[in-house]
Coordinates of N, CA and C in Angstrom, one line a residue:
X3 N 102.9 85.9 74.7 CA 103.2 86.6 73.9 C 103.1 87.4 72.6
X4 N 102.7 88.8 73.0 CA 102.3 89.0 72.0 C 103.8 89.5 70.9
X5 N 103.6 89.0 69.8 CA 104.1 89.3 68.3 C 103.5 90.4 67.7
X6 N 105.0 91.6 67.2 CA 104.9 92.3 66.5 C 104.0 92.3 64.7
X7 N 103.0 93.1 64.9 CA 102.1 92.2 63.0 C 103.8 93.1 62.6
X8 N 103.8 92.2 60.9 CA 104.4 93.1 60.7 C 104.7 94.0 59.7
X9 N 103.1 94.8 60.0 CA 103.0 96.0 59.6 C 103.1 97.2 60.5
X10 N 103.2 96.5 61.7 CA 103.2 96.9 63.2 C 104.3 97.9 63.1
X11 N 104.1 99.3 63.1 CA 105.7 100.6 63.6 C 105.5 101.1 64.7
X12 N 106.6 101.2 65.3 CA 107.5 101.4 66.5 C 106.5 101.6 67.5
X13 N 105.4 103.2 67.0 CA 104.6 103.7 67.7 C 103.5 103.0 68.1
X14 N 102.8 102.8 67.1 CA 102.1 101.0 67.7 C 102.4 100.2 68.7
X15 N 103.7 99.5 68.7 CA 104.1 98.9 69.5 C 104.5 99.4 70.3
X16 N 104.6 100.5 71.0 CA 105.4 100.8 72.1 C 104.1 101.3 72.3
X17 N 103.0 101.6 72.1 CA 101.2 101.7 72.1 C 100.6 100.6 73.3
X18 N 100.7 99.4 72.2 CA 99.9 98.1 72.3 C 100.3 97.5 74.3
X19 N 102.7 97.8 74.2 CA 103.4 97.4 75.2 C 102.7 98.1 76.6
X20 N 102.3 99.1 76.4 CA 102.2 100.3 77.9 C 100.4 99.6 78.2
X21 N 99.9 99.7 77.1 CA 98.9 99.2 77.1 C 98.0 97.9 78.4
X22 N 98.9 96.9 77.9 CA 99.6 95.7 78.6 C 99.6 96.2 80.2
X23 N 100.8 97.3 80.4 CA 101.6 97.4 81.2 C 102.5 98.6 81.4
X24 N 102.6 98.9 82.6 CA 103.5 99.9 83.1 C 105.3 99.6 82.2
X25 N 106.0 100.2 81.2 CA 107.7 100.2 81.3 C 108.0 101.3 82.0
X26 N 109.3 101.4 81.9 CA 110.4 102.5 82.2 C 110.7 103.2 80.4
X27 N 111.3 103.8 80.4 CA 111.7 104.6 79.2 C 112.3 103.5 79.0
X28 N 113.1 102.6 79.9 CA 114.8 102.1 79.5 C 113.8 100.8 79.1
X29 N 112.9 100.5 79.7 CA 112.4 98.5 79.4 C 112.0 99.7 77.7
X30 N 111.6 99.4 78.0 CA 110.6 100.3 76.5 C 111.7 100.0 75.1
X31 N 112.1 101.6 75.2 CA 113.4 101.4 74.2 C 113.8 100.0 73.8
X32 N 114.5 99.7 75.1 CA 114.8 97.5 74.7 C 113.8 96.8 73.9
X33 N 113.1 96.8 74.5 CA 112.0 96.3 73.5 C 111.5 96.5 72.1
X34 N 111.9 98.0 71.8 CA 111.2 98.3 70.7 C 113.1 98.3 70.0
X35 N 114.0 98.0 70.3 CA 115.5 98.1 69.7 C 115.5 96.3 69.2
X36 N 114.7 95.2 70.8 CA 114.5 94.1 70.3 C 113.9 93.5 69.0
X37 N 112.9 94.4 69.0 CA 112.2 94.0 67.3 C 112.3 94.8 66.3
X38 N 113.6 95.0 66.3 CA 113.8 95.5 65.1 C 114.4 96.7 64.2
X39 N 113.7 98.0 65.8 CA 113.5 99.4 64.8 C 114.0 99.7 64.8
X40 N 115.1 100.8 63.7 CA 116.1 101.8 64.0 C 115.9 102.8 65.9
X41 N 117.3 103.2 65.6 CA 117.3 104.2 67.1 C 116.3 105.8 66.7
X42 N 116.3 106.3 66.0 CA 115.6 107.0 65.4 C 114.0 107.0 65.5
X43 N 112.9 105.8 64.9 CA 112.4 105.1 64.8 C 111.9 105.0 66.5
X44 N 112.8 104.2 67.5 CA 112.0 104.9 69.1 C 112.4 105.5 69.1
X45 N 113.3 106.6 69.2 CA 113.6 108.0 69.7 C 112.2 108.9 69.5
X46 N 111.6 109.2 68.1 CA 109.7 109.3 68.1 C 109.2 109.1 68.4
X47 N 109.2 107.5 68.5 CA 108.3 106.5 68.7 C 107.5 106.9 70.2
X48 N 109.3 107.1 71.1 CA 108.9 107.5 73.1 C 108.6 108.7 73.6
X49 N 109.4 109.8 72.3 CA 108.6 111.6 72.1 C 106.9 111.1 72.1
X50 N 106.4 110.2 71.6 CA 105.4 111.0 71.0 C 104.5 110.4 72.1
X51 N 104.3 109.0 72.8 CA 103.7 108.5 74.0 C 104.8 108.9 75.4
X52 N 105.1 109.6 75.5 CA 106.3 110.7 77.1 C 104.9 111.7 76.0
X53 N 104.8 112.6 74.5 CA 103.5 114.1 75.4 C 102.4 113.6 75.0
X54 N 102.2 112.1 75.6 CA 100.9 111.5 74.9 C 100.5 110.6 76.3
X55 N 101.3 111.3 76.9 CA 101.4 110.8 78.7 C 101.0 110.0 79.1
X56 N 101.7 108.2 78.2 CA 101.3 107.0 78.2 C 103.3 106.9 79.1
X57 N 103.5 107.4 79.2 CA 104.9 107.3 78.9 C 105.7 108.4 80.8
X58 N 105.5 107.6 81.6 CA 105.9 108.6 82.8 C 107.4 108.6 83.5
X59 N 108.4 108.2 83.8 CA 108.9 107.3 83.8 C 108.8 107.7 86.0
X60 N 108.4 109.2 86.2 CA 108.3 109.8 87.5 C 106.9 109.1 87.8
X61 N 105.8 108.5 87.0 CA 104.9 107.6 88.1 C 105.0 106.7 87.8
X62 N 105.9 105.5 86.8 CA 106.0 104.9 87.2 C 107.1 104.7 88.6
X63 N 107.7 105.0 89.1 CA 108.6 105.1 89.7 C 108.2 105.6 90.7
X64 N 107.5 105.8 91.0 CA 106.4 106.0 92.4 C 105.4 105.0 92.8
X65 N 104.9 104.4 91.8 CA 104.0 103.0 91.6 C 104.6 101.6 91.7
X66 N 105.8 101.7 91.9 CA 107.1 100.9 91.7 C 107.1 100.8 93.6
X67 N 107.2 101.9 94.1 CA 107.9 102.2 95.3 C 106.8 101.6 96.4
X68 N 105.9 102.3 96.0 CA 104.6 102.1 97.1 C 104.3 100.3 96.5
X69 N 104.0 99.7 95.2 CA 103.6 98.3 95.2 C 104.9 97.6 95.7
X70 N 105.9 98.1 96.5 CA 107.3 97.6 96.6 C 107.5 97.3 98.0
X71 N 106.7 98.2 98.4 CA 106.6 98.6 100.2 C 105.2 97.9 100.2
X72 N 104.2 97.6 99.9 CA 103.0 97.0 100.2 C 103.3 95.3 99.8
X73 N 104.5 95.3 98.9 CA 104.5 93.6 98.9 C 105.1 93.3 100.6
X74 N 106.2 94.2 101.1 CA 106.9 94.1 102.5 C 107.5 92.7 102.3
X75 N 108.4 93.1 101.9 CA 109.2 91.4 102.2 C 110.9 92.1 101.5
X76 N 111.2 93.7 101.1 CA 112.2 94.4 100.7 C 112.5 95.0 101.4
X77 N 114.1 95.1 101.8 CA 114.0 96.9 102.3 C 114.1 97.7 101.6
X78 N 114.6 99.0 102.3 CA 115.9 100.0 100.8 C 116.3 99.6 99.7
X79 N 117.1 98.3 100.2 CA 117.8 98.8 99.3 C 117.4 97.3 97.9
X80 N 117.0 96.9 98.4 CA 116.5 96.1 97.4 C 115.0 97.0 96.4
X81 N 114.5 97.8 96.9 CA 114.4 98.6 96.3 C 113.9 99.3 95.1
X82 N 115.1 100.4 96.5 CA 116.5 101.3 94.8 C 117.1 100.2 93.9
X83 N 117.7 98.8 94.3 CA 118.0 98.3 93.5 C 117.0 97.4 91.3
X84 N 115.8 97.4 92.8 CA 115.0 96.9 91.4 C 114.4 97.8 90.5
X85 N 114.9 99.0 91.0 CA 114.3 100.7 90.3 C 115.1 100.9 89.2
X86 N 115.9 100.4 89.6 CA 117.2 101.1 88.7 C 117.7 99.9 88.1
X87 N 117.1 99.0 87.8 CA 117.3 97.6 87.7 C 116.4 98.1 85.5
X88 N 115.1 98.9 86.1 CA 114.1 99.6 85.1 C 114.4 100.8 84.7
X89 N 115.4 100.8 84.9 CA 116.4 102.2 84.4 C 115.4 103.5 84.6
X90 N 115.5 103.4 85.9 CA 114.7 104.4 87.1 C 116.2 105.0 88.4
X91 N 116.3 106.2 88.2 CA 116.9 106.7 88.9 C 116.2 107.3 90.4
X92 N 116.8 106.5 91.5 CA 115.8 106.7 92.7 C 116.5 107.0 93.2
X93 N 116.6 108.2 94.8 CA 117.2 108.6 95.8 C 116.8 107.5 96.7
X94 N 117.5 107.8 98.2 CA 117.2 107.0 99.1 C 115.7 108.1 99.9
X95 N 116.2 109.3 99.4 CA 115.0 110.0 100.1 C 113.9 109.3 99.7
X96 N 113.4 109.5 98.2 CA 112.4 109.5 98.1 C 111.8 108.5 98.1
X97 N 112.6 107.0 98.6 CA 112.4 106.0 99.2 C 112.0 105.5 100.8
X98 N 111.9 107.0 101.0 CA 111.9 106.7 102.4 C 110.4 107.5 102.5
X99 N 109.8 108.7 102.1 CA 109.1 109.1 101.8 C 107.8 107.6 102.1
X100 N 108.6 106.7 101.3 CA 107.0 106.1 101.0 C 107.8 104.0 102.3
X101 N 108.3 105.5 103.0 CA 109.6 103.5 103.8 C 110.3 104.2 104.7
X102 N 109.6 104.8 105.8 CA 110.6 105.1 107.0 C 111.7 104.4 107.6
X103 N 112.3 105.1 108.0 CA 113.3 103.6 109.2 C 112.4 103.0 110.4
X104 N 111.7 103.8 110.4 CA 110.8 102.5 111.7 C 109.3 102.5 110.3
X105 N 109.5 102.2 109.7 CA 108.4 101.2 109.0 C 109.8 100.3 108.6
X106 N 110.7 100.5 108.2 CA 111.5 99.7 108.1 C 111.5 98.2 108.9
X107 N 111.9 99.0 110.1 CA 112.5 98.1 111.4 C 111.1 97.5 111.9
X108 N 110.4 97.9 111.3 CA 109.2 96.8 111.8 C 109.0 96.0 111.6
X109 N 109.0 95.9 109.7 CA 109.6 94.9 108.2 C 110.2 93.6 108.7
X110 N 111.5 94.3 109.5 CA 112.3 93.5 109.5 C 111.7 93.0 110.3
X111 N 111.6 92.9 111.6 CA 111.3 92.6 112.9 C 110.4 91.3 112.5
X112 N 108.6 91.7 111.8 CA 107.7 90.8 111.2 C 108.4 89.8 110.3
X113 N 109.9 90.1 109.5 CA 110.1 88.7 108.7 C 111.0 87.9 109.6
X114 N 111.8 88.2 110.6 CA 113.0 88.1 112.0 C 111.6 86.8 112.4
X115 N 110.7 87.3 112.9 CA 110.1 86.2 113.3 C 109.2 84.7 113.4
X116 N 109.3 85.7 111.6 CA 109.1 84.3 111.0 C 110.2 83.6 111.1
X117 N 111.6 83.0 111.2 CA 112.8 82.8 111.8 C 112.6 81.1 112.9
X118 N 111.6 82.1 113.5 CA 111.7 81.6 115.2 C 112.3 80.7 115.5
X119 N 114.0 82.3 115.6 CA 115.2 81.9 116.1 C 115.1 83.4 117.1
X120 N 115.6 82.7 118.4 CA 116.2 83.6 119.2 C 116.7 85.3 118.5
X121 N 116.6 86.2 119.5 CA 117.8 87.5 119.4 C 118.8 88.1 120.6
X122 N 119.5 86.8 119.9 CA 120.6 87.6 120.5 C 121.8 86.9 119.9
X123 N 123.2 87.3 120.2 CA 124.7 87.3 119.8 C 124.5 85.7 119.0
X124 N 124.5 84.9 119.4 CA 124.4 83.6 118.9 C 124.1 83.3 117.6
X125 N 123.0 84.1 117.5 CA 122.1 84.2 116.0 C 122.1 84.8 115.0
X126 N 123.1 86.3 115.2 CA 122.8 87.9 115.8 C 123.7 87.1 113.4
X127 N 124.9 86.8 113.2 CA 125.1 86.9 112.1 C 124.6 86.7 111.3
X128 N 123.0 85.0 111.8 CA 122.3 84.5 110.9 C 121.0 85.7 110.5
X129 N 120.9 86.7 111.5 CA 119.5 87.5 111.1 C 119.9 88.5 110.3
X130 N 121.3 88.9 110.4 CA 122.5 90.6 109.3 C 122.3 89.2 108.3
X131 N 122.5 88.1 107.7 CA 122.0 87.9 106.9 C 121.3 87.7 106.4
X132 N 119.8 87.5 106.7 CA 118.5 87.5 105.7 C 118.6 88.5 105.7
X133 N 118.3 89.5 106.8 CA 118.2 91.3 106.6 C 119.1 91.6 105.2
X134 N 120.5 91.7 105.2 CA 121.1 92.0 104.2 C 121.1 91.7 103.3
X135 N 120.6 89.9 103.0 CA 120.2 89.7 101.1 C 118.2 90.6 100.7
X136 N 117.8 91.0 102.4 CA 116.5 92.0 101.5 C 116.5 92.7 101.3
X137 N 118.0 93.5 101.1 CA 118.3 94.9 101.7 C 118.0 95.7 102.0
X138 N 117.8 95.4 104.1 CA 118.1 96.0 104.7 C 118.7 97.1 105.0
X139 N 118.6 98.7 105.1 CA 119.3 99.2 105.8 C 120.8 98.8 106.8
X140 N 121.5 99.9 106.9 CA 121.9 100.0 107.2 C 121.9 100.0 109.7
X141 N 121.4 101.1 109.3 CA 119.6 102.0 110.7 C 119.4 100.2 111.3
X142 N 118.8 99.6 110.3 CA 118.2 98.8 110.7 C 119.2 97.3 111.9
X143 N 119.8 97.1 110.3 CA 121.3 96.0 110.8 C 121.8 96.9 112.0
X144 N 121.8 98.0 112.5 CA 122.2 98.6 114.0 C 121.9 98.0 114.7
X145 N 119.9 98.4 114.2 CA 119.6 98.6 116.1 C 119.6 96.8 116.0
X146 N 119.3 96.0 115.0 CA 119.4 94.4 115.2 C 120.7 94.0 116.2
X147 N 121.5 94.7 115.4 CA 123.1 94.0 116.7 C 122.2 94.5 118.2
X148 N 121.9 95.7 118.0 CA 122.1 96.3 119.6 C 120.9 94.9 120.3
X149 N 119.7 95.4 119.5 CA 118.9 94.3 120.3 C 119.6 93.0 120.9
X150 N 120.1 91.9 119.5 CA 121.6 90.8 119.9 C 122.1 91.2 121.5
X151 N 122.6 92.2 121.6 CA 123.3 92.5 122.2 C 122.5 92.7 123.8
X152 N 121.8 92.9 124.0 CA 121.0 93.1 125.3 C 119.8 91.8 125.6
X153 N 119.6 90.8 124.6 CA 119.9 90.1 124.6 C 117.9 89.3 125.0
X154 N 117.3 90.5 124.4 CA 116.2 90.9 125.1 C 115.1 91.3 123.1
X155 N 113.6 90.4 123.3 CA 113.0 90.6 122.5 C 111.8 90.9 122.7

């Protein structure tokens, strides 16, 4: 882990942190605060890196959505939750541009197939728990209910 040198100011620290990986403004602000910089210094540094194009929450939001969708482990609500933890505001509609209901359903089916459990009423609570824990949306849980009630896969 890289340490801030005694003579490194908030701008240099921000640039160094952003050179390693993208950060949201919220994350970068917290890291600079943790290193003891004043709010005035932090605000000035963040304004500068934004103006230079190094810090762009919209770009980070889209990259993170694409990454999380590509990983194929999480449903809609987990993706939104992870972005909010980064201090990014995101709507369901924005995520749906990258993860349609149909794509989320296919992802859910792929994850449940790995469980090697029949899609029936008896296993329905377990299947719902699996999908719920991974943040799948209501339409997906509703489709699962229909599938289990029909006893077909």
